[in-house]
Coordinates of C-alpha atoms and ligand atoms in Angstrom, one line a residue:
M1 CA -37.4 48.9 68.3
P2 CA -39.8 48.8 65.8
I3 CA -40.3 45.0 63.9
I4 CA -39.2 45.1 60.4
G5 CA -40.8 42.5 58.1
K6 CA -40.4 41.4 54.3
A7 CA -43.3 41.2 52.1
A8 CA -43.6 39.6 48.7
V9 CA -45.2 42.9 46.8
L10 CA -46.9 42.1 43.3
D11 CA -46.8 45.1 41.2
G12 CA -49.5 44.2 38.4
V13 CA -50.8 42.0 36.0
E14 CA -47.8 39.8 34.8
G15 CA -45.5 41.7 37.0
N16 CA -42.7 41.4 39.3
F17 CA -42.7 40.2 42.9
H18 CA -40.7 42.7 44.6
I19 CA -39.7 41.7 48.7
K20 CA -39.7 44.6 50.3
E21 CA -39.2 45.5 54.4
Y22 CA -42.2 47.0 56.0
E23 CA -42.2 48.3 59.5
V24 CA -44.8 46.4 61.5
P25 CA -47.5 48.2 63.1
E26 CA -48.3 48.4 66.4
P27 CA -51.9 46.6 66.8
K28 CA -54.7 48.8 67.9
A29 CA -57.8 47.6 70.0
G30 CA -59.6 44.5 68.1
E31 CA -56.3 43.9 66.2
F32 CA -53.2 41.6 66.4
I33 CA -49.8 41.1 64.4
L34 CA -49.7 37.6 62.9
R35 CA -46.2 36.0 62.2
T36 CA -46.9 34.0 58.9
E37 CA -45.8 30.3 59.3
Y38 CA -47.4 29.1 56.1
A39 CA -49.3 30.4 53.1
G40 CA -51.0 28.3 50.4
V41 CA -50.3 29.6 47.0
C42 CA -54.1 28.7 45.3
G43 CA -55.2 28.8 41.7
T44 CA -56.7 32.1 42.3
D45 CA -53.1 33.6 42.9
V46 CA -52.0 32.5 39.9
H47 CA -55.1 33.8 38.3
I48 CA -54.9 37.5 39.9
Y49 CA -51.2 37.3 38.7
Y50 CA -52.5 36.8 34.9
G51 CA -55.2 39.4 35.3
H52 CA -58.2 37.3 35.8
L53 CA -59.8 38.7 38.9
N54 CA -61.1 42.2 37.5
T55 CA -61.4 43.5 40.9
I56 CA -58.0 43.6 42.1
E57 CA -56.0 46.6 42.7
Y58 CA -52.4 46.9 42.8
P59 CA -49.4 46.9 44.1
I60 CA -50.9 43.8 46.1
I61 CA -49.4 41.2 48.8
L62 CA -51.3 37.6 47.8
G63 CA -52.0 34.9 50.0
H64 CA -55.3 34.3 51.4
E65 CA -54.5 30.5 52.6
F66 CA -52.2 31.1 55.7
C67 CA -51.5 30.5 59.2
G68 CA -49.6 31.6 62.0
I69 CA -48.4 32.6 65.4
I70 CA -49.8 35.5 67.2
E71 CA -46.8 38.0 67.5
K72 CA -48.6 40.8 69.3
L73 CA -52.2 41.2 70.6
G74 CA -54.0 44.3 70.4
Q75 CA -56.3 45.6 73.5
G76 CA -59.8 43.3 73.7
V77 CA -58.6 40.7 71.8
V78 CA -58.8 37.5 74.4
E79 CA -60.6 34.7 72.5
D80 CA -60.8 33.1 69.0
S81 CA -63.9 32.6 66.7
N82 CA -64.5 29.7 69.3
G83 CA -64.6 31.4 72.3
R84 CA -61.2 30.2 73.5
P85 CA -58.4 32.1 74.9
V86 CA -55.9 33.3 73.0
K87 CA -52.3 34.5 73.9
E88 CA -49.4 35.7 72.2
G89 CA -46.9 32.3 70.8
D90 CA -50.7 30.8 70.2
R91 CA -51.0 29.2 66.4
V92 CA -53.9 30.6 64.7
V93 CA -55.8 29.9 61.3
I94 CA -57.4 33.0 59.8
V95 CA -60.7 33.2 58.2
P96 CA -59.6 35.9 54.8
G97 CA -63.0 36.8 54.1
V98 CA -64.7 39.3 56.2
P99 CA -67.9 40.5 55.7
C100 CA -69.2 44.0 57.2
G101 CA -72.4 42.7 59.0
N102 CA -74.7 45.5 57.5
C103 CA -75.3 44.7 54.2
Y104 CA -78.5 43.0 52.8
Y105 CA -76.2 39.6 52.1
C106 CA -75.1 40.1 56.1
K107 CA -78.3 40.9 57.6
I108 CA -81.2 40.1 55.9
S109 CA -80.3 37.3 53.3
K110 CA -77.8 35.9 55.6
T111 CA -75.1 35.0 53.3
P112 CA -71.9 36.5 54.1
T113 CA -69.7 35.1 51.5
R114 CA -71.9 37.5 49.4
C115 CA -71.4 40.5 51.2
A116 CA -71.4 43.4 49.5
N117 CA -68.7 45.0 51.2
V118 CA -66.5 42.1 51.7
K119 CA -62.6 42.9 53.1
A120 CA -60.6 39.7 52.1
Y121 CA -56.7 38.9 53.5
G122 CA -54.8 38.7 50.3
F123 CA -57.5 40.5 48.2
M124 CA -56.8 44.2 49.2
P125 CA -54.6 46.5 47.2
D126 CA -51.3 46.8 49.5
Q127 CA -52.3 50.9 50.1
A128 CA -52.6 52.7 53.3
P129 CA -55.1 51.8 54.8
H130 CA -55.0 48.0 54.0
L131 CA -50.7 47.6 54.6
L132 CA -49.7 43.9 55.4
S133 CA -52.8 42.1 54.4
G134 CA -51.6 39.3 52.6
G135 CA -49.9 36.3 53.6
F136 CA -47.1 36.2 51.5
S137 CA -45.3 38.2 54.0
Q138 CA -43.6 37.6 57.6
Y139 CA -46.0 39.5 59.6
V140 CA -50.3 39.9 58.6
H141 CA -51.8 42.9 60.2
I142 CA -54.9 41.3 60.9
Q143 CA -56.8 44.6 61.0
Y144 CA -60.0 44.3 59.5
R145 CA -63.6 44.4 62.1
G146 CA -64.7 41.1 63.0
T147 CA -61.9 39.0 61.4
S148 CA -62.5 35.3 62.5
F149 CA -59.6 33.0 63.3
F150 CA -59.1 29.8 65.0
K151 CA -56.6 28.5 67.6
T152 CA -55.2 25.1 66.8
D153 CA -52.6 23.0 67.6
M154 CA -52.1 21.4 64.2
E155 CA -48.9 21.8 62.2
P156 CA -48.7 24.6 60.4
H157 CA -48.0 22.5 57.1
I158 CA -51.2 21.1 57.5
A159 CA -53.1 24.5 59.0
V160 CA -52.7 26.4 56.1
L161 CA -55.1 23.7 54.2
T162 CA -58.2 25.1 56.5
E163 CA -59.3 27.7 53.8
P164 CA -58.9 25.5 50.2
L165 CA -60.6 22.6 51.7
S166 CA -63.2 24.9 53.4
I167 CA -64.0 25.6 49.9
C168 CA -65.1 21.7 49.4
I169 CA -67.1 21.4 52.6
H170 CA -69.2 24.5 51.6
G171 CA -70.1 22.8 48.3
F172 CA -71.0 19.5 49.9
Q173 CA -73.5 21.8 52.0
R174 CA -75.3 23.7 49.5
A175 CA -76.0 20.5 47.5
G176 CA -77.6 19.5 50.6
G177 CA -75.1 17.0 51.4
V178 CA -73.5 13.9 50.1
R179 CA -76.1 11.0 49.9
F180 CA -74.9 7.5 51.5
G181 CA -74.4 5.1 49.2
S182 CA -74.3 7.5 46.4
T183 CA -71.3 7.8 43.4
V184 CA -69.8 11.2 43.3
V185 CA -67.6 12.4 40.6
V186 CA -64.7 15.0 41.2
Q187 CA -63.8 16.8 38.1
G188 CA -60.2 18.1 38.9
T189 CA -57.6 17.0 41.5
G190 CA -55.7 19.8 42.8
A191 CA -55.7 20.3 46.7
I192 CA -59.6 21.2 46.4
G193 CA -60.5 18.7 44.3
L194 CA -58.5 15.9 46.5
G195 CA -60.1 17.5 49.4
A196 CA -63.2 16.8 47.8
V197 CA -62.4 13.3 47.2
A198 CA -61.7 12.7 50.7
F199 CA -64.6 14.4 52.3
A200 CA -66.9 12.5 49.7
K201 CA -65.9 9.6 50.8
R202 CA -66.2 10.3 54.6
S203 CA -69.7 11.5 54.1
G204 CA -70.8 8.2 53.3
A205 CA -70.2 8.3 48.8
A206 CA -70.0 4.4 48.3
K207 CA -68.0 5.5 45.4
V208 CA -65.9 8.2 44.8
I209 CA -64.7 8.9 41.0
A210 CA -61.8 11.3 40.4
V211 CA -61.3 12.5 36.7
G212 CA -57.7 14.6 36.5
G213 CA -53.7 14.3 36.6
P214 CA -50.9 14.0 36.4
K215 CA -50.3 10.6 38.2
R216 CA -49.1 11.8 41.5
R217 CA -52.5 13.7 42.2
L218 CA -54.4 10.3 41.1
E219 CA -52.3 8.1 43.3
L220 CA -52.9 10.6 46.2
A221 CA -56.8 10.9 45.1
R222 CA -56.6 7.0 45.7
E223 CA -55.1 7.1 49.0
L224 CA -57.5 9.6 50.1
G225 CA -60.6 7.6 49.6
A226 CA -61.2 7.8 45.2
D227 CA -62.1 4.3 44.5
V228 CA -61.5 4.9 40.5
T229 CA -59.3 7.3 38.9
I230 CA -59.4 8.6 35.4
D231 CA -56.3 10.2 33.9
I232 CA -56.9 12.9 31.4
E233 CA -53.6 13.0 29.8
E234 CA -54.4 9.1 29.4
I235 CA -58.0 9.5 28.3
R236 CA -57.8 12.6 26.2
D237 CA -61.3 12.5 24.5
P238 CA -64.2 13.6 26.8
K239 CA -66.6 11.5 25.1
E240 CA -64.4 8.6 26.3
R241 CA -64.5 10.0 30.0
I242 CA -68.4 10.1 30.1
Q243 CA -68.9 6.4 28.9
L244 CA -66.2 5.6 31.3
V245 CA -67.8 7.6 34.5
K246 CA -71.8 5.9 32.9
E247 CA -70.0 2.7 32.9
E248 CA -68.8 2.7 36.9
T249 CA -72.4 3.7 38.1
K250 CA -75.4 1.6 38.9
G251 CA -77.2 0.8 35.1
G252 CA -75.0 3.2 33.4
R253 CA -77.4 6.0 34.8
G254 CA -74.3 8.2 35.6
A255 CA -73.5 10.0 39.3
D256 CA -75.5 11.3 41.9
M257 CA -73.1 14.2 42.5
V258 CA -70.3 16.0 40.1
V259 CA -68.2 18.5 42.1
E260 CA -66.2 20.8 39.4
C261 CA -62.9 21.7 40.8
S262 CA -60.6 22.0 37.8
G263 CA -61.6 25.6 36.9
F264 CA -61.6 24.8 32.9
P265 CA -64.1 26.0 31.2
A266 CA -65.0 22.7 29.1
S267 CA -64.9 20.7 32.0
V268 CA -68.5 22.3 33.0
P269 CA -70.3 20.4 29.7
E270 CA -68.4 17.5 30.3
G271 CA -69.1 17.0 34.0
L272 CA -72.9 18.0 33.5
S273 CA -72.8 14.7 31.0
Y274 CA -71.8 12.7 33.8
L275 CA -74.9 13.4 35.8
R276 CA -77.4 11.2 36.0
D277 CA -81.0 12.1 35.9
S278 CA -82.1 14.9 38.8
A279 CA -78.4 14.8 40.2
S280 CA -76.8 17.3 41.7
Y281 CA -73.3 19.3 39.6
V282 CA -71.4 21.5 42.3
E283 CA -69.2 24.1 40.8
L284 CA -66.4 25.5 42.6
G285 CA -63.8 25.6 40.6
H286 CA -64.2 28.9 38.4
F287 CA -63.1 31.4 41.5
T288 CA -61.7 33.5 38.3
D289 CA -63.1 34.6 35.0
V290 CA -61.3 32.3 32.3
G291 CA -63.9 32.0 29.6
T292 CA -67.1 30.6 28.3
A293 CA -68.3 27.0 28.0
N294 CA -70.8 25.9 25.4
I295 CA -73.8 24.1 27.0
N296 CA -76.7 23.2 25.6
P297 CA -79.3 24.2 28.2
H298 CA -82.1 21.6 26.8
W299 CA -79.9 18.6 27.3
H300 CA -77.5 19.6 29.9
I301 CA -79.8 21.2 32.5
L302 CA -83.6 21.0 31.7
R303 CA -83.8 17.3 30.0
N304 CA -81.5 15.8 32.8
N305 CA -83.8 18.1 35.9
A306 CA -80.2 18.4 36.9
D307 CA -79.6 20.9 40.3
I308 CA -76.8 23.5 39.7
H309 CA -75.4 24.7 42.6
G310 CA -72.8 27.7 42.4
V311 CA -70.4 28.0 45.3
W312 CA -68.1 31.6 46.0
G313 CA -65.6 31.1 48.9
S314 CA -66.5 30.1 51.8
D315 CA -67.9 31.4 55.4
V316 CA -66.6 30.9 59.1
E317 CA -68.3 27.5 59.5
H318 CA -66.9 25.9 56.6
M319 CA -63.8 27.0 58.0
E320 CA -64.4 25.3 61.4
M321 CA -65.8 22.4 60.5
T322 CA -62.9 21.9 58.3
L323 CA -60.4 22.2 61.0
N324 CA -62.8 19.5 63.0
I325 CA -62.0 17.2 60.3
I326 CA -58.4 17.9 59.7
E327 CA -57.3 18.4 63.1
K328 CA -58.4 14.7 63.7
M329 CA -55.4 13.6 61.1
E330 CA -57.2 10.2 60.0
L331 CA -56.3 10.9 56.4
P332 CA -52.8 12.1 55.0
Y333 CA -53.6 15.7 54.6
D334 CA -50.0 16.8 54.9
K335 CA -49.3 15.1 51.3
L336 CA -51.3 17.9 49.8
V337 CA -48.3 20.5 50.0
T338 CA -45.6 19.3 48.1
Q339 CA -43.2 21.7 48.0
T340 CA -42.4 24.8 50.2
L341 CA -40.8 27.7 48.9
G342 CA -39.7 31.2 50.2
L343 CA -40.8 34.6 49.1
N344 CA -38.4 34.9 46.3
R345 CA -39.8 31.9 44.8
I346 CA -43.3 33.0 44.6
G347 CA -43.1 33.5 40.5
D348 CA -41.4 30.0 40.1
A349 CA -44.9 28.7 41.7
I350 CA -47.1 30.9 39.8
T351 CA -45.0 29.6 36.8
A352 CA -45.1 26.0 37.9
M353 CA -48.9 26.3 38.5
S354 CA -50.0 27.6 35.2
K355 CA -47.0 27.1 31.8
K356 CA -44.9 24.7 33.7
G357 CA -47.8 22.2 34.0
Y358 CA -47.8 21.6 37.4
R359 CA -43.8 21.0 37.5
L360 CA -41.6 22.7 39.7
D361 CA -37.6 22.2 39.7
G362 CA -37.2 19.6 37.1
E363 CA -39.9 16.6 37.8
D364 CA -41.4 17.5 41.1
Q365 CA -45.2 17.4 40.2
V366 CA -47.2 20.3 42.3
I367 CA -50.1 19.8 44.2
K368 CA -50.1 22.2 46.6
I369 CA -46.9 24.9 47.2
A370 CA -46.9 26.2 50.8
I371 CA -44.8 29.5 51.1
N372 CA -42.3 29.8 53.9
P373 CA -41.6 33.6 54.1
W374 CA -38.5 32.8 56.8
I375 CA -36.5 30.5 54.5
Ligands
ZN1 ZN1 -57.3 30.3 47.5
ZN2 ZN1 -72.2 42.7 54.5

């Protein structure tokens, strides 16, 4: 008897999620079938819903942040990307992006996140040959050659955070790491921003300032290591926020590093203004195109001698590093997942994260919504 699984299929920009039933294929050599436990709803899924990522083809099964249990192994899949033996029944976290290994970026410049032919779970059209390649589904067909994955014993509602948190690690790495005793500002207090707060503090920052909201997120920012929080719903004037940040730094000079995780264009000139001279700006919030920002290149970049880094996604090593940190559970990462919903409520999750200002079912404040396709 073939296994039948349900998936939520988005039919187009601002379209509908249809629950469809699929016959789960037999995994070929080198492949496996994953029984999804959790798939995180990302800001990027929201932007894809509204058509802000022009490479997307529909219909699509979204969901690139997912973990689950190996249901059925294809021939030759014997170990994870760390060389640990795997068997059916093991929990694994999947690295969504799969670089080709052959293009200029894979082979020569060695920047696999820039691969020209990348395939990524949760971003491919739900049409042959890519069927069942997104996490908003009871089963995912792990089908791309060279897919990286890691076995973990972590609870699935924490394991599902590996991919979003790995973006922060990539950002810090590109900026040359967090300097001991430095002041780091994080703009945005979604899951990635909160992860940046936690990791900046653990990397030796003396002061971490989180600029974001609403209240529940700022409380969690403090729990994860923020020394100062600035509520953008209370302090509405960016000039006032710039002044507040500067006052929190030695000599009023500004921050040593600013990490932009909000994805709002206007936050970029604001964040560049938080910097001291010759400091680092890390941009990882704008994974999709939500418009332009007004920057004065003289004042924001040259005069300040700013060091600006753009960060696209994350690579296998960032996923592995993230797992190494969160598996220790030294901080309450589990509090980042605030709601768990079934496949039939993905549309509600999208609305909560866009039109409803991170509120779901009345007053519940959303940080990360996880989809459990079995409820
Ligand atoms: Zn994501
Ligand atoms: Zn490539």
